[in-house]
mmCIF file of C-alpha atoms in Angstrom:
data_model
loop_
_atom_site.group_PDB
_atom_site.id
_atom_site.type_symbol
_atom_site.label_atom_id
_atom_site.label_comp_id
_atom_site.label_asym_id
_atom_site.label_seq_id
_atom_site.Cartn_x
_atom_site.Cartn_y
_atom_site.Cartn_z
ATOM 1 C CA MET A 847 -67.201 -26.980 -39.564
ATOM 2 C CA GLN A 848 -70.836 -26.513 -38.550
ATOM 3 C CA ASN A 849 -70.456 -28.763 -35.474
ATOM 4 C CA LEU A 850 -67.395 -26.821 -34.299
ATOM 5 C CA LEU A 851 -69.214 -23.521 -34.737
ATOM 6 C CA LEU A 852 -72.207 -24.824 -32.781
ATOM 7 C CA ARG A 853 -69.950 -26.203 -30.043
ATOM 8 C CA ASN A 854 -68.071 -22.913 -29.646
ATOM 9 C CA SER A 855 -71.289 -20.886 -29.705
ATOM 10 C CA LEU A 856 -72.810 -23.083 -26.990
ATOM 11 C CA LYS A 857 -69.621 -22.887 -24.962
ATOM 12 C CA LEU A 858 -69.657 -19.091 -25.123
ATOM 13 C CA PHE A 859 -73.378 -18.913 -24.361
ATOM 14 C CA VAL A 860 -73.070 -21.176 -21.309
ATOM 15 C CA ALA A 861 -70.057 -19.241 -20.002
ATOM 16 C CA VAL A 862 -71.820 -15.887 -20.428
ATOM 17 C CA PHE A 863 -75.028 -17.209 -18.864
ATOM 18 C CA ILE A 864 -73.250 -18.663 -15.821
ATOM 19 C CA THR A 865 -71.188 -15.486 -15.360
ATOM 20 C CA ALA A 866 -74.308 -13.308 -15.508
ATOM 21 C CA ALA A 867 -76.072 -15.638 -13.066
ATOM 22 C CA ILE A 868 -73.159 -15.492 -10.608
ATOM 23 C CA ALA A 869 -73.014 -11.714 -10.850
ATOM 24 C CA SER A 870 -76.744 -11.417 -10.290
ATOM 25 C CA TRP A 871 -76.844 -13.956 -7.468
ATOM 26 C CA THR A 872 -73.886 -12.624 -5.474
ATOM 27 C CA GLN A 873 -74.700 -8.946 -6.016
ATOM 28 C CA ARG A 874 -70.994 -8.318 -5.396
ATOM 29 C CA ILE A 875 -70.189 -7.331 -8.957
ATOM 30 C CA GLN A 876 -71.200 -3.725 -9.594
ATOM 31 C CA PHE A 877 -70.746 -3.674 -13.352
ATOM 32 C CA LEU A 878 -71.631 -6.816 -15.281
ATOM 33 C CA TRP A 879 -69.622 -5.475 -18.206
ATOM 34 C CA TYR A 880 -66.231 -6.472 -16.767
ATOM 35 C CA PRO A 881 -66.765 -10.209 -16.174
ATOM 36 C CA LEU A 882 -68.749 -10.588 -19.400
ATOM 37 C CA MET A 883 -66.020 -8.865 -21.384
ATOM 38 C CA ALA A 884 -63.497 -11.211 -19.781
ATOM 39 C CA VAL A 885 -65.586 -14.251 -20.796
ATOM 40 C CA VAL A 886 -65.996 -13.111 -24.388
ATOM 41 C CA ILE A 887 -62.293 -12.330 -24.787
ATOM 42 C CA VAL A 888 -61.019 -15.434 -22.977
ATOM 43 C CA VAL A 889 -63.237 -18.224 -24.388
ATOM 44 C CA ASP A 890 -61.433 -20.066 -27.156
ATOM 45 C CA ASP A 891 -62.002 -23.368 -28.923
ATOM 46 C CA ASN A 892 -58.678 -24.579 -27.527
ATOM 47 C CA ASP A 893 -58.588 -24.928 -23.724
ATOM 48 C CA ASP A 894 -54.859 -24.175 -23.580
ATOM 49 C CA HIS A 895 -55.464 -20.859 -25.333
ATOM 50 C CA THR A 896 -58.329 -20.120 -22.936
ATOM 51 C CA ILE A 897 -56.059 -20.642 -19.919
ATOM 52 C CA GLN A 898 -53.316 -18.453 -21.437
ATOM 53 C CA ALA A 899 -55.788 -15.703 -22.295
ATOM 54 C CA ALA A 900 -57.338 -15.858 -18.810
ATOM 55 C CA THR A 901 -53.946 -15.616 -17.140
ATOM 56 C CA SER A 902 -52.998 -12.635 -19.298
ATOM 57 C CA ARG A 903 -56.336 -10.970 -18.653
ATOM 58 C CA ILE A 904 -56.116 -11.325 -14.859
ATOM 59 C CA LEU A 905 -52.432 -10.331 -14.651
ATOM 60 C CA GLY A 906 -53.021 -7.366 -16.951
ATOM 61 C CA THR A 907 -55.970 -6.157 -14.913
ATOM 62 C CA VAL A 908 -54.115 -6.472 -11.611
ATOM 63 C CA MET A 909 -50.853 -4.926 -12.820
ATOM 64 C CA GLY A 910 -52.592 -2.206 -14.822
ATOM 65 C CA GLY A 911 -54.763 -1.275 -11.870
ATOM 66 C CA LEU A 912 -51.895 -1.398 -9.422
ATOM 67 C CA ILE A 913 -49.464 0.673 -11.504
ATOM 68 C CA THR A 914 -52.125 3.198 -12.500
ATOM 69 C CA PHE A 915 -53.344 3.546 -8.925
ATOM 70 C CA LEU A 916 -49.813 4.162 -7.658
ATOM 71 C CA VAL A 917 -49.095 6.707 -10.404
ATOM 72 C CA HIS A 918 -52.446 8.435 -9.847
ATOM 73 C CA THR A 919 -51.471 9.131 -6.254
ATOM 74 C CA MET A 920 -48.899 11.556 -7.697
ATOM 75 C CA LEU A 921 -50.267 12.507 -11.133
ATOM 76 C CA SER A 922 -53.789 12.691 -12.489
ATOM 77 C CA GLY A 923 -55.504 12.947 -15.839
ATOM 78 C CA TRP A 924 -53.843 12.109 -19.123
ATOM 79 C CA ARG A 925 -50.374 12.755 -17.707
ATOM 80 C CA GLY A 926 -50.992 10.034 -15.122
ATOM 81 C CA VAL A 927 -52.166 7.612 -17.796
ATOM 82 C CA LEU A 928 -49.128 8.389 -19.967
ATOM 83 C CA VAL A 929 -46.708 7.820 -17.093
ATOM 84 C CA SER A 930 -48.592 4.633 -16.161
ATOM 85 C CA LEU A 931 -48.290 3.285 -19.696
ATOM 86 C CA VAL A 932 -44.616 4.222 -19.922
ATOM 87 C CA LEU A 933 -43.928 2.398 -16.642
ATOM 88 C CA MET A 934 -46.083 -0.625 -17.521
ATOM 89 C CA ILE A 935 -44.192 -1.654 -20.621
ATOM 90 C CA PRO A 936 -40.779 -2.320 -19.029
ATOM 91 C CA ILE A 937 -42.307 -3.763 -15.852
ATOM 92 C CA LEU A 938 -44.463 -6.290 -17.710
ATOM 93 C CA GLN A 939 -41.622 -7.144 -20.092
ATOM 94 C CA ALA A 940 -39.254 -7.708 -17.168
ATOM 95 C CA LEU A 941 -41.795 -10.059 -15.599
ATOM 96 C CA GLY A 942 -42.336 -11.853 -18.937
ATOM 97 C CA TRP A 943 -45.987 -10.828 -19.126
ATOM 98 C CA GLN A 944 -46.030 -9.114 -22.532
ATOM 99 C CA SER A 945 -49.367 -10.745 -23.313
ATOM 100 C CA ALA A 946 -50.913 -8.822 -20.391
ATOM 101 C CA LEU A 947 -49.852 -5.440 -21.761
ATOM 102 C CA GLY A 948 -53.038 -4.809 -23.758
ATOM 103 C CA THR A 949 -55.301 -5.436 -20.790
ATOM 104 C CA ALA A 950 -53.058 -3.402 -18.481
ATOM 105 C CA GLY A 951 -53.153 -0.479 -20.912
ATOM 106 C CA ILE A 952 -56.934 -0.617 -21.221
ATOM 107 C CA THR A 953 -57.254 -0.741 -17.429
ATOM 108 C CA SER A 954 -55.085 2.353 -17.161
ATOM 109 C CA ILE A 955 -57.165 4.269 -19.707
ATOM 110 C CA MET A 956 -60.417 3.165 -18.058
ATOM 111 C CA PHE A 957 -59.338 4.999 -14.903
ATOM 112 C CA LEU A 958 -60.128 8.228 -16.740
ATOM 113 C CA MET A 959 -63.682 7.058 -17.416
ATOM 114 C CA ILE A 960 -64.492 7.140 -13.709
ATOM 115 C CA PRO A 961 -66.043 10.499 -12.812
ATOM 116 C CA SER A 962 -63.834 10.976 -9.749
ATOM 117 C CA HIS A 963 -60.681 9.280 -11.000
ATOM 118 C CA VAL A 964 -58.585 11.432 -8.695
ATOM 119 C CA ALA A 965 -60.265 9.804 -5.678
ATOM 120 C CA LEU A 966 -59.545 6.194 -6.643
ATOM 121 C CA ASN A 967 -58.743 3.737 -3.922
ATOM 122 C CA TRP A 968 -57.686 0.118 -3.581
ATOM 123 C CA ASN A 969 -61.313 -1.025 -3.738
ATOM 124 C CA TYR A 970 -61.544 -0.107 -7.408
ATOM 125 C CA VAL A 971 -58.440 -2.121 -8.290
ATOM 126 C CA PHE A 972 -59.607 -5.076 -6.194
ATOM 127 C CA ASN A 973 -63.154 -5.024 -7.596
ATOM 128 C CA ARG A 974 -62.004 -4.877 -11.229
ATOM 129 C CA ALA A 975 -59.561 -7.740 -10.627
ATOM 130 C CA LEU A 976 -62.304 -9.755 -8.914
ATOM 131 C CA ASP A 977 -64.787 -9.068 -11.725
ATOM 132 C CA THR A 978 -62.260 -10.166 -14.328
ATOM 133 C CA ALA A 979 -61.255 -13.223 -12.324
ATOM 134 C CA VAL A 980 -64.889 -14.357 -12.053
ATOM 135 C CA GLY A 981 -65.333 -14.171 -15.828
ATOM 136 C CA CYS A 982 -62.031 -15.927 -16.518
ATOM 137 C CA VAL A 983 -62.620 -18.731 -14.003
ATOM 138 C CA VAL A 984 -66.095 -19.393 -15.392
ATOM 139 C CA ALA A 985 -64.711 -19.477 -18.945
ATOM 140 C CA ILE A 986 -62.032 -22.001 -17.955
ATOM 141 C CA LEU A 987 -64.433 -24.195 -15.971
ATOM 142 C CA VAL A 988 -67.027 -24.242 -18.747
ATOM 143 C CA GLY A 989 -64.351 -25.295 -21.203
ATOM 144 C CA LEU A 990 -62.951 -28.012 -18.971
ATOM 145 C CA LEU A 991 -66.138 -29.360 -17.381
ATOM 146 C CA PHE A 992 -68.627 -29.257 -20.221
ATOM 147 C CA TRP A 993 -66.219 -29.917 -23.081
ATOM 148 C CA PRO A 994 -63.315 -31.909 -21.616
ATOM 149 C CA ARG A 995 -60.009 -32.232 -23.387
ATOM 150 C CA ASP A 996 -59.757 -34.975 -26.011
ATOM 151 C CA SER A 997 -63.488 -35.567 -25.796
ATOM 152 C CA TYR A 998 -63.678 -36.346 -29.512
ATOM 153 C CA ARG A 999 -61.007 -39.034 -29.194
ATOM 154 C CA GLU A 1000 -62.741 -40.540 -26.155
ATOM 155 C CA LEU A 1001 -66.104 -40.479 -27.924
ATOM 156 C CA LYS A 1002 -64.601 -42.152 -30.983
ATOM 157 C CA ALA A 1003 -62.963 -44.837 -28.829
ATOM 158 C CA ALA A 1004 -66.247 -45.485 -27.011
ATOM 159 C CA ASP A 1005 -68.035 -45.718 -30.355
ATOM 160 C CA GLN A 1006 -65.499 -48.257 -31.626
ATOM 161 C CA ARG A 1007 -65.845 -50.339 -28.446
ATOM 162 C CA LEU A 1008 -69.637 -50.290 -28.795
ATOM 163 C CA ARG A 1009 -69.473 -51.322 -32.464
ATOM 164 C CA LYS A 1010 -67.011 -54.107 -31.609
ATOM 165 C CA THR A 1011 -69.283 -55.366 -28.834
ATOM 166 C CA LEU A 1012 -72.304 -55.316 -31.130
ATOM 167 C CA LEU A 1013 -70.439 -57.186 -33.875
ATOM 168 C CA ASN A 1014 -69.304 -59.874 -31.419
ATOM 169 C CA GLN A 1015 -72.877 -60.673 -30.314
#
């Protein structure tokens, strides 16, 4: 239990550190909050779950931003968010992306947090999707590169081979 907790804590720390370093180095990411939030939400002890969560996070951000942007060209304020949410549900269900609905909804509501949400453009949608993608890609790579799949089984097999070799000497 303690080893698994330490492993997952280190995995999360490394993913957050690398994401922050990339954001600082590239100076392309305006708000560090978005990629770091993606890392914290996406990192899981199971790599398959991490990939599923990352896919949902990226699709939700893109679809939420796209639908909300299109609706906000006609409606603004809370009415625009309501119409965006009402349109998002059937669209994401039709595409089979129900797991992306939470992120898409949050993206739609976050449009209201921007001081000039009436003057949104494609750059906002693209930048939020890019920020989220950076965090998700780092989370996946940290999970796969630093803690490969079946590493415990491989380590146990290597240990058994070493013990067998030592006994045969």
